[in-house]
C-alpha cells in the first residue's frame, strides 16, 4: 500500500521529466496504472504547459544531422535527437510538445512527432502538390502547428502564394490544413498581400483556436481553424515603429504577447481581451547590462516570471521578479546559423500522435 493518497502521487508524478516518468512506470503496478490513466495524461500536460522552454537546433558544418538542445528554466539543459524519424529533417513549428518537421531531401514530406515520447506521424501527401507549387522557394510561406491538448487533436497548416506550372504567381494565397482526426487535408483560397521575415515565420503562436503570425506590415495575421477564416489583429497603440525597434510575437500564459526591443528597453504587451483587441503593458526592462548583445538578441519563449532569449551563440533567461539575467547555454563550436535562427518555444508533454 502507498503511504500517500493517489491524488498526491499524481501531483508528484505530473512534475517529473518525461523520461523519468516512463521509468517510474516500471516501479510497481500502482504507479503504472496511475501514470497510464487518461486523467493523469491531461494533468501532466496541463502542468507542463505552465513551464515553457526553448528548443534550438544546433547544426555543425561537419555533421549531416543536427542535435536538439532543450533549455529548461527548472532543469537546465538537455540534448536529444530526432533520429527515430530516420530522415534528415528541419524543425518548422512547435506547439504543446509536438514538432512539425519537413524532410530536407524529400520536399513535401512532413512529420509530426513528440520528441519526448519518440512517437511520430508521417503526414499523407496533399493532392494539391503535384499540380501547383509554392512561390517563390518551393516551400510554404507559413507553416503552423496547432496542438489542442483538451480536444486531443492537432492540425498542420501550409499556407503561401502558389503558382500553377507555366504561369506567373497572381497573388492567390492558398492554405492547406491537415486535420489529425480526419487524417486528411482540406484547402481554401484567399488573397493576402503580407510579407514575412524569417523570424516572423518562425514565431507562430496557437491560442484561442487560431494560429498567429506577425507580418511585415506591422499587424498580426490570424487563422481561425474552426471556420478557415483569416483575420488581422492590430498591434498595441504604444508600439513605436522605426528607429531600430524590433517586434516579436510570443505566447504568455495562453494569451498573445508582443515584445518590442529597442536600443535600451524591452517592452512587453499581452492581449488580455482577445476579441476586443485590448492590449495591456505588463513589463518594461532596461537592457543596459547586456547592451553589447542587443543587436543580436531575440525573445523566444516566456511566462509571467521569465523570458528566454537567444543570441548568435547564447541562450539567456531574464527573471522578471529578481530582474536578473542568466546565461543558460552557450555554443562551443562553430555553428552554421545563429541560435535565434533555429529556436522555437517548446513544452514537454506526453501528447500522443
PDB file of C-alpha atoms in Angstrom, residues 70-193:
ATOM      1  CA  UNK A  70      16.219  21.891 -24.806  1.00  0.00           C
ATOM      2  CA  UNK A  71      16.726  24.716 -22.296  1.00  0.00           C
ATOM      3  CA  UNK A  72      14.525  24.444 -19.207  1.00  0.00           C
ATOM      4  CA  UNK A  73      14.472  27.140 -16.537  1.00  0.00           C
ATOM      5  CA  UNK A  74      13.888  24.497 -13.833  1.00  0.00           C
ATOM      6  CA  UNK A  75      16.043  21.567 -15.010  1.00  0.00           C
ATOM      7  CA  UNK A  76      18.763  23.229 -17.084  1.00  0.00           C
ATOM      8  CA  UNK A  77      19.942  21.991 -20.485  1.00  0.00           C
ATOM      9  CA  UNK A  78      19.325  18.594 -22.073  1.00  0.00           C
ATOM     10  CA  UNK A  79      20.130  17.218 -25.512  1.00  0.00           C
ATOM     11  CA  UNK A  80      18.189  14.814 -27.704  1.00  0.00           C
ATOM     12  CA  UNK A  81      17.804  13.932 -31.359  1.00  0.00           C
ATOM     13  CA  UNK A  82      15.147  13.126 -33.933  1.00  0.00           C
ATOM     14  CA  UNK A  83      16.952  10.014 -35.157  1.00  0.00           C
ATOM     15  CA  UNK A  84      13.752   7.992 -34.694  1.00  0.00           C
ATOM     16  CA  UNK A  85      12.377   9.763 -37.795  1.00  0.00           C
ATOM     17  CA  UNK A  86      15.068   8.044 -39.890  1.00  0.00           C
ATOM     18  CA  UNK A  87      15.265  11.110 -42.110  1.00  0.00           C
ATOM     19  CA  UNK A  88      17.203  14.357 -42.301  1.00  0.00           C
ATOM     20  CA  UNK A  89      14.676  16.952 -41.183  1.00  0.00           C
ATOM     21  CA  UNK A  90      14.266  20.589 -40.282  1.00  0.00           C
ATOM     22  CA  UNK A  91      12.021  21.694 -37.418  1.00  0.00           C
ATOM     23  CA  UNK A  92       9.398  24.010 -38.883  1.00  0.00           C
ATOM     24  CA  UNK A  93       6.971  24.568 -35.983  1.00  0.00           C
ATOM     25  CA  UNK A  94       6.396  23.689 -32.336  1.00  0.00           C
ATOM     26  CA  UNK A  95       3.234  23.544 -30.253  1.00  0.00           C
ATOM     27  CA  UNK A  96       2.439  21.969 -26.875  1.00  0.00           C
ATOM     28  CA  UNK A  97       5.158  19.326 -27.002  1.00  0.00           C
ATOM     29  CA  UNK A  98       4.779  18.411 -30.681  1.00  0.00           C
ATOM     30  CA  UNK A  99       7.122  19.336 -33.524  1.00  0.00           C
ATOM     31  CA  UNK A 100       6.304  19.687 -37.205  1.00  0.00           C
ATOM     32  CA  UNK A 101       9.342  18.701 -39.270  1.00  0.00           C
ATOM     33  CA  UNK A 102       9.943  18.799 -43.011  1.00  0.00           C
ATOM     34  CA  UNK A 103      12.204  16.373 -44.824  1.00  0.00           C
ATOM     35  CA  UNK A 104      15.311  18.029 -46.259  1.00  0.00           C
ATOM     36  CA  UNK A 105      15.960  15.538 -49.116  1.00  0.00           C
ATOM     37  CA  UNK A 106      12.266  14.988 -49.964  1.00  0.00           C
ATOM     38  CA  UNK A 107      10.288  18.191 -50.401  1.00  0.00           C
ATOM     39  CA  UNK A 108       6.650  17.888 -49.484  1.00  0.00           C
ATOM     40  CA  UNK A 109       7.252  15.241 -46.808  1.00  0.00           C
ATOM     41  CA  UNK A 110       6.180  16.337 -43.326  1.00  0.00           C
ATOM     42  CA  UNK A 111       6.245  14.659 -39.925  1.00  0.00           C
ATOM     43  CA  UNK A 112       4.557  15.499 -36.642  1.00  0.00           C
ATOM     44  CA  UNK A 113       6.334  13.984 -33.660  1.00  0.00           C
ATOM     45  CA  UNK A 114       6.677  14.138 -29.916  1.00  0.00           C
ATOM     46  CA  UNK A 115      10.458  14.149 -29.274  1.00  0.00           C
ATOM     47  CA  UNK A 116       9.991  13.193 -25.631  1.00  0.00           C
ATOM     48  CA  UNK A 117       7.895  10.065 -26.244  1.00  0.00           C
ATOM     49  CA  UNK A 118       9.582   9.476 -29.644  1.00  0.00           C
ATOM     50  CA  UNK A 119       6.223   8.953 -31.346  1.00  0.00           C
ATOM     51  CA  UNK A 120       5.779  10.129 -34.924  1.00  0.00           C
ATOM     52  CA  UNK A 121       3.137  10.622 -37.572  1.00  0.00           C
ATOM     53  CA  UNK A 122       4.043  10.771 -41.274  1.00  0.00           C
ATOM     54  CA  UNK A 123       1.504  13.121 -42.824  1.00  0.00           C
ATOM     55  CA  UNK A 124      -0.210  11.982 -46.015  1.00  0.00           C
ATOM     56  CA  UNK A 125       0.700  13.973 -49.106  1.00  0.00           C
ATOM     57  CA  UNK A 126      -1.796  16.536 -50.276  1.00  0.00           C
ATOM     58  CA  UNK A 127      -3.234  16.150 -53.749  1.00  0.00           C
ATOM     59  CA  UNK A 128      -2.532  19.834 -54.363  1.00  0.00           C
ATOM     60  CA  UNK A 129       1.230  19.497 -54.582  1.00  0.00           C
ATOM     61  CA  UNK A 130       1.556  17.687 -57.936  1.00  0.00           C
ATOM     62  CA  UNK A 131      -0.361  20.405 -59.812  1.00  0.00           C
ATOM     63  CA  UNK A 132       0.828  23.572 -58.076  1.00  0.00           C
ATOM     64  CA  UNK A 133       3.876  24.710 -56.158  1.00  0.00           C
ATOM     65  CA  UNK A 134       4.643  27.310 -53.559  1.00  0.00           C
ATOM     66  CA  UNK A 135       6.192  30.560 -54.753  1.00  0.00           C
ATOM     67  CA  UNK A 136       8.972  31.617 -54.665  1.00  0.00           C
ATOM     68  CA  UNK A 137      11.043  28.954 -52.842  1.00  0.00           C
ATOM     69  CA  UNK A 138       9.027  25.814 -53.487  1.00  0.00           C
ATOM     70  CA  UNK A 139       8.099  25.810 -49.792  1.00  0.00           C
ATOM     71  CA  UNK A 140       5.132  27.207 -47.920  1.00  0.00           C
ATOM     72  CA  UNK A 141       5.484  30.814 -46.788  1.00  0.00           C
ATOM     73  CA  UNK A 142       3.851  29.931 -43.478  1.00  0.00           C
ATOM     74  CA  UNK A 143       3.951  26.600 -41.646  1.00  0.00           C
ATOM     75  CA  UNK A 144       1.965  26.274 -38.454  1.00  0.00           C
ATOM     76  CA  UNK A 145       1.234  23.536 -35.926  1.00  0.00           C
ATOM     77  CA  UNK A 146      -1.807  23.693 -33.659  1.00  0.00           C
ATOM     78  CA  UNK A 147      -1.948  21.112 -30.874  1.00  0.00           C
ATOM     79  CA  UNK A 148      -5.148  21.196 -28.817  1.00  0.00           C
ATOM     80  CA  UNK A 149      -4.461  19.385 -25.546  1.00  0.00           C
ATOM     81  CA  UNK A 150      -8.072  19.487 -24.371  1.00  0.00           C
ATOM     82  CA  UNK A 151      -9.520  18.067 -27.606  1.00  0.00           C
ATOM     83  CA  UNK A 152      -6.585  15.658 -28.084  1.00  0.00           C
ATOM     84  CA  UNK A 153      -6.042  16.611 -31.730  1.00  0.00           C
ATOM     85  CA  UNK A 154      -3.628  18.608 -33.860  1.00  0.00           C
ATOM     86  CA  UNK A 155      -3.609  20.469 -37.166  1.00  0.00           C
ATOM     87  CA  UNK A 156      -0.828  21.415 -39.567  1.00  0.00           C
ATOM     88  CA  UNK A 157      -1.132  24.484 -41.788  1.00  0.00           C
ATOM     89  CA  UNK A 158       0.790  25.095 -45.003  1.00  0.00           C
ATOM     90  CA  UNK A 159      -0.002  28.498 -46.463  1.00  0.00           C
ATOM     91  CA  UNK A 160       1.604  30.574 -49.167  1.00  0.00           C
ATOM     92  CA  UNK A 161       1.494  32.103 -52.596  1.00  0.00           C
ATOM     93  CA  UNK A 162       1.047  29.484 -55.291  1.00  0.00           C
ATOM     94  CA  UNK A 163       1.553  29.407 -58.987  1.00  0.00           C
ATOM     95  CA  UNK A 164       0.388  26.802 -61.452  1.00  0.00           C
ATOM     96  CA  UNK A 165       3.141  25.324 -63.584  1.00  0.00           C
ATOM     97  CA  UNK A 166       3.733  27.514 -66.625  1.00  0.00           C
ATOM     98  CA  UNK A 167       2.015  30.558 -65.098  1.00  0.00           C
ATOM     99  CA  UNK A 168       3.116  33.573 -63.096  1.00  0.00           C
ATOM    100  CA  UNK A 169       2.012  33.970 -59.465  1.00  0.00           C
ATOM    101  CA  UNK A 170      -1.175  36.045 -59.242  1.00  0.00           C
ATOM    102  CA  UNK A 171      -1.208  36.825 -55.521  1.00  0.00           C
ATOM    103  CA  UNK A 172      -3.527  33.953 -54.656  1.00  0.00           C
ATOM    104  CA  UNK A 173      -2.887  32.740 -51.109  1.00  0.00           C
ATOM    105  CA  UNK A 174      -3.633  29.034 -50.795  1.00  0.00           C
ATOM    106  CA  UNK A 175      -3.968  27.363 -47.421  1.00  0.00           C
ATOM    107  CA  UNK A 176      -3.789  23.615 -46.795  1.00  0.00           C
ATOM    108  CA  UNK A 177      -4.900  22.348 -43.381  1.00  0.00           C
ATOM    109  CA  UNK A 178      -4.252  18.824 -42.124  1.00  0.00           C
ATOM    110  CA  UNK A 179      -6.747  17.518 -39.558  1.00  0.00           C
ATOM    111  CA  UNK A 180      -5.455  14.686 -37.339  1.00  0.00           C
ATOM    112  CA  UNK A 181      -8.986  13.470 -36.548  1.00  0.00           C
ATOM    113  CA  UNK A 182      -9.893  13.042 -40.226  1.00  0.00           C
ATOM    114  CA  UNK A 183      -6.323  12.189 -41.317  1.00  0.00           C
ATOM    115  CA  UNK A 184      -6.686  14.295 -44.448  1.00  0.00           C
ATOM    116  CA  UNK A 185      -6.038  17.764 -45.860  1.00  0.00           C
ATOM    117  CA  UNK A 186      -8.537  20.458 -46.722  1.00  0.00           C
ATOM    118  CA  UNK A 187      -7.930  23.553 -48.844  1.00  0.00           C
ATOM    119  CA  UNK A 188      -9.250  27.089 -49.059  1.00  0.00           C
ATOM    120  CA  UNK A 189      -8.167  30.089 -51.098  1.00  0.00           C
ATOM    121  CA  UNK A 190      -7.912  33.773 -50.203  1.00  0.00           C
ATOM    122  CA  UNK A 191      -5.898  36.842 -51.173  1.00  0.00           C
ATOM    123  CA  UNK A 192      -3.110  38.196 -48.960  1.00  0.00           C
ATOM    124  CA  UNK A 193      -0.540  40.899 -49.638  1.00  0.00           C
TER     125      UNK A 193
END
